[in-house]
Short mmCIF file of C-alpha atoms in Angstrom, two decimals:
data_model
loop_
_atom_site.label_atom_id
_atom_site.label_comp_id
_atom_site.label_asym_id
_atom_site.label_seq_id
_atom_site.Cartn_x
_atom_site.Cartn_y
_atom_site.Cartn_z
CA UNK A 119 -15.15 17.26 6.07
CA UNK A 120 -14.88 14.30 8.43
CA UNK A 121 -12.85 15.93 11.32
CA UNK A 122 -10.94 14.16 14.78
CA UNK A 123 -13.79 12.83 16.86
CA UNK A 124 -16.46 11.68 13.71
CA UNK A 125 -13.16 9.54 12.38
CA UNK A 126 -11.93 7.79 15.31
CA UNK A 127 -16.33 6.13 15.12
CA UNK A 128 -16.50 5.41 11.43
CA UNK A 129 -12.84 4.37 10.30
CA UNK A 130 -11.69 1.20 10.37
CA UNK A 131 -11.07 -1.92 7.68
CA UNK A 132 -14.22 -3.91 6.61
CA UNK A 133 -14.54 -6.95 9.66
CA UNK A 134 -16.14 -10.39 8.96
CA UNK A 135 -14.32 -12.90 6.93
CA UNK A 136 -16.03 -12.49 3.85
CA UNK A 137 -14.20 -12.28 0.42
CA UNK A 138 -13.68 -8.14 1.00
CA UNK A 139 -13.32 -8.57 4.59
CA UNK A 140 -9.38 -7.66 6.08
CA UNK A 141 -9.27 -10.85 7.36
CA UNK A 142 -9.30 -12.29 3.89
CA UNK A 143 -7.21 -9.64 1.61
CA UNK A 144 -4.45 -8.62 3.22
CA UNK A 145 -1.89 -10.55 1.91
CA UNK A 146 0.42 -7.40 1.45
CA UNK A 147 0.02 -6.38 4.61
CA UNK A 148 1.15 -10.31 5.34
CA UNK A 149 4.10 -10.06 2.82
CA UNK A 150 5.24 -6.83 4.66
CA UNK A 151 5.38 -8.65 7.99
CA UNK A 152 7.93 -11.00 6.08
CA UNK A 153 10.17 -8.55 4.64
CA UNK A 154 10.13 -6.16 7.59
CA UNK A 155 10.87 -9.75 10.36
CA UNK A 156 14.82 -9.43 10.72
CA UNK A 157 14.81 -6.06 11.88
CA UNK A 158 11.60 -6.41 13.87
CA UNK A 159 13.46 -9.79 15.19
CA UNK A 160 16.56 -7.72 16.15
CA UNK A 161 14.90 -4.30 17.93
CA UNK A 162 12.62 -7.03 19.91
CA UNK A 163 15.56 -8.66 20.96
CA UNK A 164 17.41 -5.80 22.16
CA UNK A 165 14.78 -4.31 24.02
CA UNK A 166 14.14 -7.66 26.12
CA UNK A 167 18.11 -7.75 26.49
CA UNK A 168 18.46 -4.40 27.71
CA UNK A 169 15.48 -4.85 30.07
CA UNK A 170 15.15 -8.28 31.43
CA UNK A 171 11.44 -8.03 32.27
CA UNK A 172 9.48 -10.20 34.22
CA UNK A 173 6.55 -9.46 32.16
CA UNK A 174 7.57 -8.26 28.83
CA UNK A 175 4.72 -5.72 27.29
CA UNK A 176 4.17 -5.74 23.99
CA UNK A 177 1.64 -3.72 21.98
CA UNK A 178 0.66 -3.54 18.16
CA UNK A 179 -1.38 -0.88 17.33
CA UNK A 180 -3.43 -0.63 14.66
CA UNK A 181 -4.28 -4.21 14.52
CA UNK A 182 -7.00 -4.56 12.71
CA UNK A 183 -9.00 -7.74 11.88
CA UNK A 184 -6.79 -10.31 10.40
CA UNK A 185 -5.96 -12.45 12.97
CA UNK A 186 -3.88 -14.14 10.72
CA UNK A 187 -1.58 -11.12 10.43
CA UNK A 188 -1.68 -9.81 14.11
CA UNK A 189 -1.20 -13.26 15.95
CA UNK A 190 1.44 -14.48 13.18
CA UNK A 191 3.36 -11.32 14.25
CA UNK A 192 2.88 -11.70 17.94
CA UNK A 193 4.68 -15.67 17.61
CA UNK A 194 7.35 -14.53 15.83
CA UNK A 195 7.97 -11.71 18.73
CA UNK A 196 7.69 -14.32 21.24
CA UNK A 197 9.74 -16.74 19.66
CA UNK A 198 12.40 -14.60 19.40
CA UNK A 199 11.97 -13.63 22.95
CA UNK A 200 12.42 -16.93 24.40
CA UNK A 201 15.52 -17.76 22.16
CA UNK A 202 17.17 -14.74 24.06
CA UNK A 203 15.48 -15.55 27.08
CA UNK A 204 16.95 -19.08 27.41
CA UNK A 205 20.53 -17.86 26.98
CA UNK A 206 20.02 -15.89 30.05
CA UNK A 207 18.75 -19.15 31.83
CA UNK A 208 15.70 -17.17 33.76
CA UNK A 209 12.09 -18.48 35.17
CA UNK A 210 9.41 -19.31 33.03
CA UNK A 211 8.71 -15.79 30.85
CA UNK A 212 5.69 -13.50 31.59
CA UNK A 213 4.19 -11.93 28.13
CA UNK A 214 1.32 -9.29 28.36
CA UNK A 215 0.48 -8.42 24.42
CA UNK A 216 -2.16 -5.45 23.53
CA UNK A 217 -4.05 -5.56 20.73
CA UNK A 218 -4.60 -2.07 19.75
CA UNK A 219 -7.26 -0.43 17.11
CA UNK A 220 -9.94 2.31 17.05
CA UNK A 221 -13.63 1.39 18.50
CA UNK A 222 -15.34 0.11 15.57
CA UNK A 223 -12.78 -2.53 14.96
CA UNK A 224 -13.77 -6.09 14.49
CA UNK A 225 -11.86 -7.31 17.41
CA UNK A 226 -14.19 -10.22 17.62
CA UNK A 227 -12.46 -11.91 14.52
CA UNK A 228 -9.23 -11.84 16.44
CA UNK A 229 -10.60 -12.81 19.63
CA UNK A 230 -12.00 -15.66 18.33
CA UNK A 231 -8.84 -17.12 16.99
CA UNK A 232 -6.99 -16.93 20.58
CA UNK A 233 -7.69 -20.05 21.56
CA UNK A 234 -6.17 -22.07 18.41
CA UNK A 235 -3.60 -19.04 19.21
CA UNK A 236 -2.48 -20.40 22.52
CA UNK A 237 -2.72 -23.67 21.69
CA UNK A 238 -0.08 -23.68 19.12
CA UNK A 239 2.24 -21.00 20.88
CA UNK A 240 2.60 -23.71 23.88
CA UNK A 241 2.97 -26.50 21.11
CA UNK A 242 5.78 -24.24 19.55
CA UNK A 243 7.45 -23.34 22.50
CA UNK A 244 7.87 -26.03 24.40
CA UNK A 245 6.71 -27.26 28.01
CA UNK A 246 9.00 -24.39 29.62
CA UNK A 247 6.88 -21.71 27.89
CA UNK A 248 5.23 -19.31 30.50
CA UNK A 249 2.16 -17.25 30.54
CA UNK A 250 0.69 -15.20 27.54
CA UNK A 251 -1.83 -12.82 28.52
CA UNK A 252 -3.50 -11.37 25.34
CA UNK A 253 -5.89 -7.96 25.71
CA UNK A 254 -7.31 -5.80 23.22
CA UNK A 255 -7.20 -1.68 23.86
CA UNK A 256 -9.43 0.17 21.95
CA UNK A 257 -8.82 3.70 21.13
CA UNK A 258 -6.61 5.81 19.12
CA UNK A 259 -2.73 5.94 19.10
CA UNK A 260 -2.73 9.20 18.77
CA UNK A 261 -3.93 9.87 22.76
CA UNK A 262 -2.40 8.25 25.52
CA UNK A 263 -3.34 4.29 25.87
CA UNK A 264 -1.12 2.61 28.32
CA UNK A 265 -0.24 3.84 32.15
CA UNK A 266 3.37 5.84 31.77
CA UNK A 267 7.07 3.91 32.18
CA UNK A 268 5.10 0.23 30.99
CA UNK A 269 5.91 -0.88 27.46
CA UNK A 270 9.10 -2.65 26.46
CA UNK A 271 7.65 -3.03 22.57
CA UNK A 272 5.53 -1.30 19.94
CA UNK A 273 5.14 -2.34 17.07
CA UNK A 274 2.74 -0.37 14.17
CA UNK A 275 1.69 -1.11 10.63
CA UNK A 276 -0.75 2.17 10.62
CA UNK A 277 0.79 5.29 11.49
CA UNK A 278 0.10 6.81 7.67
CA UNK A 279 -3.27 6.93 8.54
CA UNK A 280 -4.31 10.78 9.65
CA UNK A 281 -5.85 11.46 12.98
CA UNK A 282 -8.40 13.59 10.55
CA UNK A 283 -8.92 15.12 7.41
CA UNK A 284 -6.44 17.88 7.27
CA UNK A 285 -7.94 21.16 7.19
CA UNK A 286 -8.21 23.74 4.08
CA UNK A 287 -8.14 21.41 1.40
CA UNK A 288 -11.69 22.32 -0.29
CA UNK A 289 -9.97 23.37 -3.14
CA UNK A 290 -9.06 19.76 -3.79
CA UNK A 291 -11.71 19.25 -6.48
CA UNK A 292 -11.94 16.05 -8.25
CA UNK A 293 -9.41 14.39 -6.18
CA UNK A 294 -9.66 12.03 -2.76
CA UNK A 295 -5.89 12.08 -2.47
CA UNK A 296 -3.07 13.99 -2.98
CA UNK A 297 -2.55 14.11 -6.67
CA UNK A 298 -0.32 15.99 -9.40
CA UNK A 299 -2.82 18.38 -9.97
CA UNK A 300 -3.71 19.23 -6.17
CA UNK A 301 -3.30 22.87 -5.22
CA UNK A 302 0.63 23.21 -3.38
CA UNK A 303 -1.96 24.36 -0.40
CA UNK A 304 -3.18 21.01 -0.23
CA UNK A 305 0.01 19.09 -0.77
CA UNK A 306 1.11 20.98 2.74
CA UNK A 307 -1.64 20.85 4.58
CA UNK A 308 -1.17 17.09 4.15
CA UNK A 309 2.26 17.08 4.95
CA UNK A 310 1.71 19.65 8.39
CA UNK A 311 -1.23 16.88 9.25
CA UNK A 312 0.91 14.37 9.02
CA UNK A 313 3.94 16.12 10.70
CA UNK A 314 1.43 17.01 13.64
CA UNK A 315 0.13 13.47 14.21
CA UNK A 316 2.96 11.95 13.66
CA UNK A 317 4.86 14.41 16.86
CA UNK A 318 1.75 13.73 18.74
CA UNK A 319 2.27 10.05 18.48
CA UNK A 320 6.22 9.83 19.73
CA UNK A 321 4.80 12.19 22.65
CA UNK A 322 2.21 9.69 23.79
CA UNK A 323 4.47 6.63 23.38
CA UNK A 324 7.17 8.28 25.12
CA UNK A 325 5.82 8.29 28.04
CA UNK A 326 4.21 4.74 27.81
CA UNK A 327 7.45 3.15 26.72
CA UNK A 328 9.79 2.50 29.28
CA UNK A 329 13.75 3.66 28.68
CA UNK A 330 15.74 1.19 26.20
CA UNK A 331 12.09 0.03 24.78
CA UNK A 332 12.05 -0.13 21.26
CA UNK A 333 9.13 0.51 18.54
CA UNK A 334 9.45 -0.87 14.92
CA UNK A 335 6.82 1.07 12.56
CA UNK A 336 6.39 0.56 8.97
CA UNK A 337 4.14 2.94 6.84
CA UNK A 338 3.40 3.33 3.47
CA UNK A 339 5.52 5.67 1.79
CA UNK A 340 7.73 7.37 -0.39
CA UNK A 341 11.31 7.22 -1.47
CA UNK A 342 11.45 10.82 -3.37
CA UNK A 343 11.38 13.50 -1.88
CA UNK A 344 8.79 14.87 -3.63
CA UNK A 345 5.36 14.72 -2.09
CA UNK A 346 3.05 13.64 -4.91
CA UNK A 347 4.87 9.77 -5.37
CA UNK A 348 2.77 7.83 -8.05
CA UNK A 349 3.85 4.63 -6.11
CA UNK A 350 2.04 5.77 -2.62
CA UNK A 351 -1.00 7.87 -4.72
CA UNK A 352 -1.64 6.06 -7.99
CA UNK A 353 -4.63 3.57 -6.11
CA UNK A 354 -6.53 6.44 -5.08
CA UNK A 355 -5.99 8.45 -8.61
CA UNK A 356 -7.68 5.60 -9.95
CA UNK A 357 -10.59 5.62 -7.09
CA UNK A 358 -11.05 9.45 -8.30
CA UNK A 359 -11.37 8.55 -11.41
CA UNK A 360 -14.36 5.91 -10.78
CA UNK A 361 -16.23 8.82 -9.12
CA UNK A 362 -15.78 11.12 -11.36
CA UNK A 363 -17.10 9.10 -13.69
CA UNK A 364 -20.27 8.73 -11.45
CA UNK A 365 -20.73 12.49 -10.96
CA UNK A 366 -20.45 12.75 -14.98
CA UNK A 367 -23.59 10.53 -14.96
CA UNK A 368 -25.27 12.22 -12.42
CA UNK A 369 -25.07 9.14 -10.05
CA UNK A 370 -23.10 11.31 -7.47
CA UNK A 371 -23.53 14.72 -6.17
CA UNK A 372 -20.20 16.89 -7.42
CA UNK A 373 -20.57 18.74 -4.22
CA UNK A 374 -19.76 15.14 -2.09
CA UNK A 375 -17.07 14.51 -4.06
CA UNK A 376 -15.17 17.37 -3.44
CA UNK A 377 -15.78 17.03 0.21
CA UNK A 378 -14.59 13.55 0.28
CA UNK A 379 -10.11 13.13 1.22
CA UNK A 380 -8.39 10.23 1.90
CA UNK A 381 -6.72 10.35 5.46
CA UNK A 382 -3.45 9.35 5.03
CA UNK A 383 0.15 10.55 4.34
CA UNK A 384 3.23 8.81 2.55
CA UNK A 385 6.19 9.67 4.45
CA UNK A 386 9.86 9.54 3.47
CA UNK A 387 12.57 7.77 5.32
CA UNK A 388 14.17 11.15 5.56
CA UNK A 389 10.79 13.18 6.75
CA UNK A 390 10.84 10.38 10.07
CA UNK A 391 14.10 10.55 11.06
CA UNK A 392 13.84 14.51 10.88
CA UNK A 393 10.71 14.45 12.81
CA UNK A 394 11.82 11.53 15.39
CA UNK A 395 14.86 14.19 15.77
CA UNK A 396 12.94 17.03 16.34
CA UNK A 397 10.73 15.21 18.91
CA UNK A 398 13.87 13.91 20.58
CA UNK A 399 12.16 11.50 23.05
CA UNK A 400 13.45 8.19 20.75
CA UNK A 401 16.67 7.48 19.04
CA UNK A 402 16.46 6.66 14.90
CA UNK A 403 18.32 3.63 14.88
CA UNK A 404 17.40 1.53 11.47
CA UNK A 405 15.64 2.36 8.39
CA UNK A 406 14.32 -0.28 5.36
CA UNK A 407 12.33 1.05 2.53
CA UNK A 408 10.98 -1.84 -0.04
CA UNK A 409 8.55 -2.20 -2.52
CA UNK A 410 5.45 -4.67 -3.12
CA UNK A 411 4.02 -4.86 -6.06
CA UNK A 412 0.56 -5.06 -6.62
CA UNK A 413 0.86 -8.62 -8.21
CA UNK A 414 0.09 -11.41 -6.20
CA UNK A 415 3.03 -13.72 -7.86
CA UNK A 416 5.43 -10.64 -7.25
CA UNK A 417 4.26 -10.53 -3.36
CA UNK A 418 4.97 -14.09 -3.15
CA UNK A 419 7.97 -15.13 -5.58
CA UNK A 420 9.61 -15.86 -2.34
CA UNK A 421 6.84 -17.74 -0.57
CA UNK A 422 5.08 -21.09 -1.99
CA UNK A 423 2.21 -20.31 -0.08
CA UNK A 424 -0.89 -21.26 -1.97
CA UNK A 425 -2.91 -17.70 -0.82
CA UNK A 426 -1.42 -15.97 -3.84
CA UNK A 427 -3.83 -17.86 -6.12
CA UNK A 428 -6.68 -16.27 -4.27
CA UNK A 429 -4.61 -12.67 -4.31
CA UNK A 430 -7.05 -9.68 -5.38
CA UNK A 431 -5.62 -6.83 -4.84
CA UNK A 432 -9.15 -4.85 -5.86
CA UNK A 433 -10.07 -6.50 -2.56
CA UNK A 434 -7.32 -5.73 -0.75
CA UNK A 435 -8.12 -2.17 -1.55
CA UNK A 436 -12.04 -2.85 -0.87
CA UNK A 437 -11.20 -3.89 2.63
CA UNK A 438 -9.81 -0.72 3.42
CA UNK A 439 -11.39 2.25 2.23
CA UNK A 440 -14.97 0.41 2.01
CA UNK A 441 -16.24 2.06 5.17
CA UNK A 442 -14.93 5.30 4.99
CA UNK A 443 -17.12 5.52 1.46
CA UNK A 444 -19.94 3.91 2.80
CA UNK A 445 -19.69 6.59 5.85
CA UNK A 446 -19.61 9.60 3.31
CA UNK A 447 -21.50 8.30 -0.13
CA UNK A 448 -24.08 5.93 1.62
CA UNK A 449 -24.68 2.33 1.00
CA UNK A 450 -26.82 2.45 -2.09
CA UNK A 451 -24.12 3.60 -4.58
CA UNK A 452 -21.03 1.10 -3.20
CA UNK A 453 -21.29 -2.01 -5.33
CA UNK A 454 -21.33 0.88 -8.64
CA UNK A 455 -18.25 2.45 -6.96
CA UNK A 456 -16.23 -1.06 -6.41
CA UNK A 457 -17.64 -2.19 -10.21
CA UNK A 458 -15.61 1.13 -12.00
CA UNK A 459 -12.82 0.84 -9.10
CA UNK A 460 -12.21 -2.97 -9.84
CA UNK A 461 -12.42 -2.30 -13.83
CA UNK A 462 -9.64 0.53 -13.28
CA UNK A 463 -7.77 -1.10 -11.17
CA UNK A 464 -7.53 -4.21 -13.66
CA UNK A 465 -6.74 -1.98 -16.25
CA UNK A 466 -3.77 -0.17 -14.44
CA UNK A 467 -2.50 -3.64 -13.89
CA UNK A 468 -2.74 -5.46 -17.17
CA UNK A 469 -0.43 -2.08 -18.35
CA UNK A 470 2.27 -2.03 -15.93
CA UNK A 471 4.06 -3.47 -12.39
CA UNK A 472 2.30 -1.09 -9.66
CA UNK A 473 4.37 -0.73 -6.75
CA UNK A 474 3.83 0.42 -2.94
CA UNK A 475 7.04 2.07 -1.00
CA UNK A 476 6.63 1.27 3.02
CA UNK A 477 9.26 2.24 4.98
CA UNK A 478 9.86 0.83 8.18
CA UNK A 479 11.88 2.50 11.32
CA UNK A 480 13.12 0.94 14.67
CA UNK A 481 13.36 3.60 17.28
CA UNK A 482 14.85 3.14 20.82
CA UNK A 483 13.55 5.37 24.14
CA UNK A 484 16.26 7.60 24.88
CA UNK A 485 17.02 6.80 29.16
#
């Protein structure tokens, strides 16, 4: 079992800007950044309005490598920043943005893309545009990142993933995931991981975010109330079955199957606002739950962008869990793995429309 400390070194999406890289497949990841930008847009807004900084602080953690994504996201903030910034007719605004992920991160794609970055942010925004000081913070969101009363933003696409496997769920055989026929013990001990984490993680930004701050956080998730949701579990069902199928042949030890979990939890809109409740350092003040399907042309009926031809979402999938498989099942046995995967995956789609659920939350730091 891959616990705390061993998953903060080994996790993260596959770097490079390769075919299977991040970088290069994350176009639903992209099309959630689309869907989620009014209220985003709004929550940013409000926080700089209620503040009035004279250097706003902005962080987005969980980052990853797609610059494309991260820096896309970080001129949209801005832009909306100095729209409200000019109706208030002050000085030349300050910006300090963090780039958050864990260690083994490939912040070097991102960093690399900074100076195109800046470039077209003072193109966009005009000669009055002030300073944008860009930083990355490596480390986990889950401990304290940021000196106390200093952020006026957060933004997250990654709070689903699990600090660490949870705990107790041996009895998870054949599965990576939580699936219909998991054991009810390992359907909670998913759900008190998550619950855990997820308590941990208002703690830490609470006192990092200063009062009338605002964080906007999307996860993937689920809109039943029912934990096993085939919409937020289905892509690892299918990733079970491709190893299964390589334990039946002998190819993989049944013993490292059963040892290998997925760390991540789908929550419901209702689970977060009971939790953010609970916690009580942040008021619940939107929610937006949407799907995306699986389909390239259904991410981007609304978009003419030309990226959907190259859409794969077996890539997209590759780019994540890649290196946690590599980590447990060793290098020699991947490309097998990704051949069944891809078939499945293929397969699943030909059938049917595959959705994800994310649900997004803006959040405001009680005074």
């Amino acid at each position: 079992m891959v616990m705390a400390t061993e998953l903060k070194h080994v996790f993260h999406m596959n770097g490079g800007s390769d075919d299977t890289s991040y970088a290069k497949s994350s176009y639903i990841q992209k099309q959630l950044l689309t869907l989620t930008k009014p209220l985003k847009e709004q929550a940013i807004r409000d926080s700089y309005c209620k503040n009035l900084p004279k250097t706003m602080c902005i962080a987005d953690l969980g980052c990853s490598s797609a610059e494309s994504n991260t820096l896309s996201l970080i001129t949209e903030l801005l832009d909306t920043i100095e729209k409200a910034h000019r109706e208030h007719g002050n000085e030349p605004q300050e910006y300090q943005v963090y780039l958050n992920d864990l260690p083994g991160n490939d912040f070097n794609t991102i960093f690399r893309s900074l100076g195109k970055f800046e470039d077209k942010l003072k193109k966009k925004m005009g000669d009055d545009f002030g300073h944008c000081f860009v930083s990355g913070v490596p480390g986990s969101f889950y401990g304290r990142l940021f000196p106390s009363n200093h952020l006026h933003f957060v933004h997250s696409y990654s709070i689903h993933w699990l600090s660490q496997i949870p705990k107790g769920i041996e009895n998870n055989k054949e599965n990576v995931y939580i699936s219909r026929t998991s054991p009810s013990n390992v359907v909670k001990a998913y759900s008190d991981q998550f619950e855990n984490d997820f308590t941990t993680f208002l703690r830490r930004r609470s006192e990092e975010v200063v009062a009338g701050g605002m964080m906007v956080l999307t996860m993937l998730g689920r809109k039943t109330e029912e934990l096993y949701s085939k919409e937020s579990c289905y892509m690892y069902d299918l990733l079970a079955t491709a190893l299964n199928s390589m334990v039946f042949e002998g190819l993989i030890d049944e013993e490292k199957l059963n040892t290998y979990n997925i760390p991540q939890y789908p929550p419901s809109a209702a689970e977060l606002r009971n939790l953010v409740d609970k916690q009580g350092s942040f008021s619940f003040d939107q929610v937006h739950v949407c799907e995306v399907s699986w389909e390239a042309n259904e991410c981007y009926k609304y978009s003419s962008s030309k990226e959907s031809d190259h859409y794969d979402f077996y890539k997209c999938m590759r780019s994540v869990v890649e290196p946690l498989l590599t980590s447990h099942f060793g290098e020699t046995i991947i490309e097998e793995i990704f051949k069944r995967y891809k078939d499945l995956i293929q397969n699943a789609m030909a059938l049917e429309n595959n959705v994800f659920i994310n649900v997004t939350i803006s959040l405001t730091r009680k005074g």
